[in-house]
């Protein structure tokens, strides 16, 4: 980084790797870190090192875990598996407090444009679970975008023949959004997926 | 952080300490770090530790430096000292490439509301330099806000009696800004500070 002494330039470069962080923001973050006490900076650096050292993937569901099997898989017995794209989606659904089943993290969605096919994400692992566990329902919670829909359709096609119910998270107008402010995508989906009262 | 396993929650907490970073952004940054290779994460953490270990303040001007005296103080001999609030202001002026004097970093500005008086910033150190070095001009480059102006006035009052010329960075309409888009503060300043042609 021009104009900065080497250790500051290096830190700015590292901070620029964070998503959506440009040179100016990285610079602002770097100054904040320089102003931290030695102890604070040490804790910050250790948090980065420890997350790499301690975060693994659950052997059963693929979610982030400190142990071989994640706490959800260890503690819950359920016949519903919720299929999500990424570990952060598990956090989002858990926050709702309205789902007490288990999860399966795909670690991606089918995306032919980027060369990601069904074998590149954890669909095989899902099918193995369905064959061995006593699962009655697969709730697909991939995003309502092209890749998420394609992935949901593919999984439904594979799972239905096993005699397992396949459901999809409802998409539509966000609760709390006035009709006039709803985006076209959500409104279109709300009309297509209208339900009988 | 609710819903996150401990090492991830801890990292999100640390990232939330960066300026302007809320929970959602910290979460996004944390996921990025989790996805980094071990080597990348190690380099990131090391950049934080090294910036704390290697960045000191120049004994002469107070700028960031890896050595006791910063490269600017080591390599430049000048009779103009540019007075700035913070080390980052040195970087900004250096980028212009139009100043080849030396600097003096105040590490703050006078701010009675926050209890920061003239003795809490490096004004005493500036006066000592002026008494010993052969300085002909002090160019004050504090920001054109209330604190920056008060600090500039105070320094001018202390320095003028020493027979040293005191100048202030020009403020006005930013170059490239059309008159109609100039903010009121800049426009007011441009009128007050109008110069004869």
Coordinates of C-alpha atoms in Angstrom, one line a residue:
Chain A
X1 CA 0.0 0.0 0.0
X2 CA 1.6 3.3 -1.1
X3 CA 2.3 5.8 1.6
X4 CA 2.1 3.3 4.5
X5 CA 5.0 1.7 6.4
X6 CA 5.3 -2.0 5.8
X7 CA 3.4 -3.5 8.8
X8 CA 0.5 -1.1 8.2
X9 CA 0.4 -1.8 4.5
X10 CA 0.4 -5.5 5.1
X11 CA -2.5 -5.3 7.6
X12 CA -4.5 -3.1 5.1
X13 CA -3.9 -5.8 2.5
X14 CA -5.2 -8.5 4.8
X15 CA -8.3 -6.5 5.8
X16 CA -9.1 -5.9 2.1
X17 CA -9.7 -9.6 1.8
X18 CA -12.9 -9.3 3.9
X19 CA -16.1 -9.2 1.7
X20 CA -17.1 -5.7 0.5
X21 CA -14.1 -4.1 2.2
X22 CA -12.2 -1.6 -0.1
X23 CA -9.0 0.3 0.5
X24 CA -10.5 3.1 2.5
X25 CA -12.5 0.9 4.8
X26 CA -9.4 -1.4 5.3
X27 CA -7.4 1.6 6.2
X28 CA -10.0 2.7 8.8
X29 CA -10.0 -0.8 10.3
X30 CA -6.2 -0.9 10.4
X31 CA -6.1 2.4 12.4
X32 CA -8.5 1.0 14.9
X33 CA -6.4 -2.1 15.3
X34 CA -3.2 0.1 15.8
X35 CA -5.0 2.0 18.5
X36 CA -6.0 -1.3 20.3
X37 CA -4.1 -2.3 23.5
X38 CA -1.6 -5.1 23.0
X39 CA -4.0 -7.4 24.9
X40 CA -7.0 -6.5 22.6
X41 CA -5.0 -7.1 19.5
X42 CA -3.7 -10.4 20.8
X43 CA -7.3 -11.5 21.5
X44 CA -8.3 -10.4 18.1
X45 CA -5.6 -12.4 16.4
X46 CA -6.2 -15.4 18.6
X47 CA -9.9 -15.4 17.7
X48 CA -8.9 -15.8 14.0
X49 CA -6.4 -18.6 14.8
X50 CA -8.8 -20.4 17.1
X51 CA -11.7 -20.3 14.6
X52 CA -9.5 -22.1 12.1
X53 CA -8.2 -24.6 14.6
X54 CA -11.4 -25.4 16.4
X55 CA -14.2 -25.2 13.8
X56 CA -14.8 -28.5 12.0
X57 CA -17.8 -29.9 10.2
X58 CA -20.2 -32.2 11.8
X59 CA -19.8 -35.8 10.4
X60 CA -23.5 -36.3 10.3
X61 CA -25.1 -33.0 9.0
X62 CA -22.1 -31.0 7.7
X63 CA -22.8 -28.0 10.1
X64 CA -20.0 -26.2 11.8
X65 CA -19.0 -28.0 15.0
X66 CA -16.3 -28.0 17.6
X67 CA -16.8 -31.8 18.0
X68 CA -17.1 -34.7 15.5
X69 CA -20.9 -34.5 15.8
X70 CA -22.6 -31.2 16.3
X71 CA -24.7 -30.5 19.4
X72 CA -27.9 -30.5 17.3
X73 CA -27.2 -34.0 15.9
X74 CA -26.1 -35.2 19.4
X75 CA -29.2 -33.9 21.2
X76 CA -32.1 -34.1 18.9
X77 CA -33.9 -37.1 17.6
X78 CA -36.2 -36.2 14.8
X79 CA -37.8 -37.6 11.6
X80 CA -37.6 -34.2 9.8
X81 CA -34.4 -33.2 8.0
X82 CA -34.1 -29.5 6.9
X83 CA -31.8 -29.2 3.9
X84 CA -29.9 -25.9 3.7
X85 CA -27.2 -24.4 1.5
X86 CA -24.7 -23.2 4.1
X87 CA -24.0 -23.5 7.9
X88 CA -25.2 -19.9 8.4
X89 CA -28.6 -20.9 7.2
X90 CA -28.8 -23.3 10.2
X91 CA -28.2 -20.3 12.5
X92 CA -30.9 -18.4 10.8
X93 CA -33.5 -21.1 11.2
X94 CA -32.5 -21.9 14.7
X95 CA -33.0 -18.2 15.6
X96 CA -36.7 -18.6 14.6
X97 CA -37.1 -21.2 17.4
X98 CA -39.8 -22.9 15.3
X99 CA -38.0 -25.9 14.0
X100 CA -36.9 -28.7 16.2
X101 CA -35.7 -31.2 13.6
X102 CA -32.2 -31.9 12.4
X103 CA -30.3 -30.4 9.4
X104 CA -28.3 -31.3 6.4
X105 CA -25.9 -28.8 5.0
X106 CA -25.3 -29.0 1.3
X107 CA -22.3 -26.7 1.2
X108 CA -23.4 -25.1 -2.1
X109 CA -26.2 -25.3 -4.6
X110 CA -26.3 -26.7 -8.1
X111 CA -24.9 -24.1 -10.5
X112 CA -24.1 -25.3 -14.0
X113 CA -22.8 -21.8 -15.0
X114 CA -20.0 -22.3 -12.4
X115 CA -19.6 -26.0 -13.1
X116 CA -21.2 -27.1 -9.8
X117 CA -23.2 -30.3 -10.4
X118 CA -25.2 -32.5 -7.9
X119 CA -22.0 -34.5 -7.1
X120 CA -20.1 -31.4 -6.0
X121 CA -22.5 -30.7 -3.1
X122 CA -23.5 -33.0 -0.2
X123 CA -26.6 -34.6 -1.9
X124 CA -25.0 -38.1 -1.9
X125 CA -24.5 -37.8 1.9
X126 CA -28.2 -36.8 2.3
X127 CA -29.4 -39.9 0.4
X128 CA -27.2 -42.1 2.5
X129 CA -28.8 -40.6 5.7
X130 CA -32.3 -41.1 4.2
X131 CA -31.6 -44.8 3.6
X132 CA -30.3 -45.5 7.1
X133 CA -32.3 -43.1 9.4
X134 CA -36.0 -43.2 9.9
X135 CA -36.8 -40.0 8.1
X136 CA -40.4 -39.0 7.3
X137 CA -40.0 -35.6 5.8
X138 CA -37.3 -33.6 4.0
X139 CA -37.8 -29.8 4.3
X140 CA -35.8 -28.0 1.6
X141 CA -34.7 -24.5 2.7
X142 CA -32.5 -23.4 -0.2
X143 CA -32.8 -19.8 -1.3
X144 CA -35.5 -18.9 -3.8
X145 CA -33.0 -18.1 -6.5
X146 CA -32.3 -20.0 -9.7
X147 CA -29.6 -22.2 -8.1
X148 CA -31.6 -22.8 -5.0
X149 CA -34.7 -23.8 -7.0
X150 CA -32.8 -26.1 -9.3
X151 CA -31.2 -27.8 -6.2
X152 CA -34.6 -28.1 -4.5
X153 CA -36.1 -29.7 -7.7
X154 CA -33.2 -32.1 -8.0
X155 CA -33.4 -33.2 -4.4
X156 CA -37.2 -33.6 -4.6
X157 CA -36.8 -35.9 -7.6
X158 CA -34.3 -38.1 -5.8
X159 CA -36.1 -38.2 -2.5
X160 CA -39.8 -38.7 -3.5
X161 CA -39.2 -42.2 -4.9
X162 CA -38.0 -43.3 -1.4
X163 CA -41.5 -42.6 -0.1
X164 CA -40.4 -39.7 2.0
X165 CA -42.4 -36.5 2.0
X166 CA -40.6 -33.5 0.5
X167 CA -41.6 -29.9 1.5
X168 CA -40.2 -26.5 0.7
X169 CA -39.9 -23.4 2.9
X170 CA -42.7 -21.0 1.9
X171 CA -41.6 -17.8 0.1
X172 CA -43.8 -14.8 -0.5
X173 CA -44.3 -11.3 0.8
X174 CA -42.2 -10.8 3.9
X175 CA -44.2 -10.4 7.1
X176 CA -44.4 -6.8 8.0
X177 CA -44.0 -5.6 4.4
X178 CA -46.9 -3.6 3.0
X179 CA -48.2 -4.9 -0.4
X180 CA -47.2 -1.7 -2.2
X181 CA -43.6 -2.0 -1.0
X182 CA -43.2 -5.7 -1.7
X183 CA -40.6 -6.5 -4.4
X184 CA -41.8 -8.0 -7.6
X185 CA -40.0 -11.4 -7.0
X186 CA -41.7 -11.9 -3.6
X187 CA -45.1 -10.7 -5.0
X188 CA -44.9 -13.0 -8.0
X189 CA -44.1 -15.9 -5.7
X190 CA -46.9 -15.0 -3.3
X191 CA -49.4 -15.2 -6.1
X192 CA -48.1 -18.4 -7.6
X193 CA -47.9 -20.1 -4.1
X194 CA -51.3 -18.7 -2.9
X195 CA -53.0 -21.1 -0.5
X196 CA -56.6 -21.9 0.0
X197 CA -58.3 -20.4 3.1
Chain B
X1 CA -23.4 -14.6 20.1
X2 CA -26.6 -16.6 20.2
X3 CA -26.8 -19.5 17.8
X4 CA -23.1 -19.7 17.1
X5 CA -20.6 -22.3 18.5
X6 CA -18.1 -20.6 20.8
X7 CA -15.1 -20.0 18.5
X8 CA -17.3 -18.4 15.8
X9 CA -19.2 -16.3 18.4
X10 CA -15.9 -15.1 19.8
X11 CA -14.6 -14.1 16.3
X12 CA -17.8 -12.3 15.5
X13 CA -17.5 -10.4 18.8
X14 CA -13.9 -9.4 17.9
X15 CA -14.9 -8.3 14.4
X16 CA -17.7 -6.2 15.8
X17 CA -15.0 -4.0 17.4
X18 CA -14.0 -2.6 14.0
X19 CA -15.5 0.8 13.3
X20 CA -19.0 0.7 11.7
X21 CA -19.2 -3.1 11.8
X22 CA -22.5 -4.4 13.2
X23 CA -23.5 -8.0 14.0
X24 CA -24.5 -8.9 10.4
X25 CA -21.3 -7.6 8.8
X26 CA -19.1 -9.2 11.5
X27 CA -20.9 -12.5 10.8
X28 CA -20.2 -12.1 7.1
X29 CA -16.5 -11.4 7.8
X30 CA -16.3 -14.4 10.2
X31 CA -17.6 -16.8 7.5
X32 CA -15.0 -15.5 5.1
X33 CA -12.3 -16.1 7.6
X34 CA -13.6 -19.7 8.3
X35 CA -13.4 -20.3 4.6
X36 CA -9.8 -19.1 4.4
X37 CA -7.0 -21.7 4.1
X38 CA -5.0 -22.2 7.3
X39 CA -2.1 -20.3 5.8
X40 CA -4.3 -17.3 4.8
X41 CA -5.8 -17.1 8.3
X42 CA -2.3 -17.4 9.9
X43 CA -1.1 -14.5 7.7
X44 CA -4.1 -12.5 8.7
X45 CA -3.6 -13.0 12.4
X46 CA 0.1 -12.3 12.1
X47 CA -0.5 -9.0 10.3
X48 CA -2.5 -7.9 13.4
X49 CA 0.2 -9.1 15.8
X50 CA 3.0 -7.5 13.8
X51 CA 1.3 -4.2 13.4
X52 CA 1.1 -3.9 17.2
X53 CA 4.7 -5.1 17.6
X54 CA 6.4 -3.1 14.9
X55 CA 4.5 0.2 14.7
X56 CA 5.9 2.8 17.0
X57 CA 5.8 6.6 17.0
X58 CA 8.6 8.7 15.5
X59 CA 10.5 10.4 18.4
X60 CA 10.7 13.6 16.3
X61 CA 7.4 14.1 14.6
X62 CA 5.0 11.5 16.3
X63 CA 4.2 9.8 13.0
X64 CA 3.9 6.0 12.7
X65 CA 7.3 4.5 12.3
X66 CA 9.1 1.1 12.4
X67 CA 12.2 2.8 13.6
X68 CA 12.9 5.4 16.4
X69 CA 12.9 8.2 13.8
X70 CA 10.6 7.9 10.8
X71 CA 11.9 7.8 7.2
X72 CA 10.6 11.3 6.5
X73 CA 12.4 12.9 9.5
X74 CA 15.5 10.8 8.6
X75 CA 15.6 11.8 4.9
X76 CA 14.2 15.3 4.7
X77 CA 15.8 18.5 5.8
X78 CA 13.2 21.3 5.6
X79 CA 12.3 24.6 7.2
X80 CA 8.6 24.0 6.9
X81 CA 6.7 21.9 9.4
X82 CA 3.2 20.7 8.6
X83 CA 1.1 20.2 11.7
X84 CA -1.6 17.5 11.4
X85 CA -4.1 15.8 13.8
X86 CA -3.3 12.2 13.1
X87 CA -0.7 9.9 11.4
X88 CA -3.3 9.1 8.6
X89 CA -3.2 12.8 7.7
X90 CA 0.5 12.5 6.9
X91 CA -0.4 9.7 4.4
X92 CA -3.0 11.9 2.8
X93 CA -0.7 14.8 2.3
X94 CA 2.2 12.6 1.1
X95 CA -0.2 11.2 -1.5
X96 CA -0.6 14.6 -3.1
X97 CA 3.2 14.7 -3.8
X98 CA 3.2 18.5 -3.4
X99 CA 4.7 18.9 0.0
X100 CA 8.3 18.1 0.7
X101 CA 8.6 19.5 4.2
X102 CA 8.5 17.6 7.5
X103 CA 5.5 16.9 9.8
X104 CA 4.3 17.2 13.3
X105 CA 1.5 14.9 14.5
X106 CA -0.6 16.3 17.4
X107 CA -2.4 13.1 18.1
X108 CA -5.7 14.9 18.7
X109 CA -7.2 18.4 18.6
X110 CA -8.3 20.7 21.4
X111 CA -11.8 19.7 22.4
X112 CA -13.1 21.3 25.6
X113 CA -16.4 19.3 25.4
X114 CA -14.3 16.1 25.8
X115 CA -11.9 17.6 28.2
X116 CA -9.0 17.7 25.8
X117 CA -6.9 20.8 26.3
X118 CA -3.7 22.1 24.7
X119 CA -1.6 20.0 27.2
X120 CA -3.2 16.8 26.1
X121 CA -1.9 16.9 22.5
X122 CA 1.6 17.3 21.2
X123 CA 1.7 21.1 21.1
X124 CA 4.5 21.4 23.8
X125 CA 6.6 19.0 21.6
X126 CA 6.0 21.3 18.6
X127 CA 7.2 24.4 20.5
X128 CA 10.3 22.5 21.6
X129 CA 11.1 21.7 18.0
X130 CA 10.5 25.3 16.9
X131 CA 13.0 26.5 19.5
X132 CA 15.8 24.2 18.5
X133 CA 15.3 23.6 14.8
X134 CA 15.7 26.3 12.1
X135 CA 12.0 26.5 11.2
X136 CA 10.7 29.3 8.9
X137 CA 7.1 28.2 8.5
X138 CA 4.4 26.2 10.3
X139 CA 1.7 25.0 8.0
X140 CA -1.4 24.0 10.0
X141 CA -3.4 21.2 8.3
X142 CA -6.0 20.4 11.0
X143 CA -9.5 19.7 9.7
X144 CA -11.8 22.7 9.1
X145 CA -14.2 21.7 12.0
X146 CA -14.7 23.4 15.3
X147 CA -11.9 21.5 17.1
X148 CA -9.5 21.8 14.1
X149 CA -10.0 25.6 13.9
X150 CA -9.6 26.1 17.7
X151 CA -6.4 24.1 17.6
X152 CA -5.1 26.1 14.6
X153 CA -5.9 29.4 16.3
X154 CA -4.2 28.3 19.5
X155 CA -1.0 27.1 17.7
X156 CA -0.9 30.3 15.6
X157 CA -1.1 32.4 18.9
X158 CA 1.8 30.4 20.4
X159 CA 4.0 30.3 17.2
X160 CA 3.7 33.8 15.8
X161 CA 5.6 35.5 18.7
X162 CA 8.6 33.3 17.8
X163 CA 8.8 35.2 14.5
X164 CA 7.8 32.1 12.5
X165 CA 5.3 32.3 9.6
X166 CA 2.1 30.5 10.3
X167 CA 0.0 29.3 7.4
X168 CA -3.2 27.2 7.1
X169 CA -4.2 24.8 4.5
X170 CA -6.8 26.3 2.1
X171 CA -10.3 25.1 2.4
X172 CA -13.1 25.8 -0.1
X173 CA -15.0 24.2 -2.9
X174 CA -13.4 20.8 -3.7
X175 CA -11.7 20.8 -7.1
X176 CA -14.0 19.0 -9.6
X177 CA -17.1 19.9 -7.7
X178 CA -19.6 22.1 -9.5
X179 CA -20.8 25.2 -7.7
X180 CA -24.4 23.9 -7.5
X181 CA -23.3 20.7 -5.8
X182 CA -20.9 22.2 -3.3
X183 CA -21.9 21.8 0.3
X184 CA -22.8 24.9 2.3
X185 CA -19.8 24.6 4.6
X186 CA -17.3 24.5 1.7
X187 CA -19.1 27.3 -0.1
X188 CA -19.2 29.6 2.9
X189 CA -15.5 29.0 3.4
X190 CA -14.7 29.6 -0.2
X191 CA -16.4 33.0 0.0
X192 CA -14.8 34.0 3.3
X193 CA -11.4 32.9 2.1
X194 CA -11.7 34.4 -1.4
X195 CA -8.4 35.5 -2.8
X196 CA -7.5 38.5 -5.1
X197 CA -6.7 37.6 -8.7

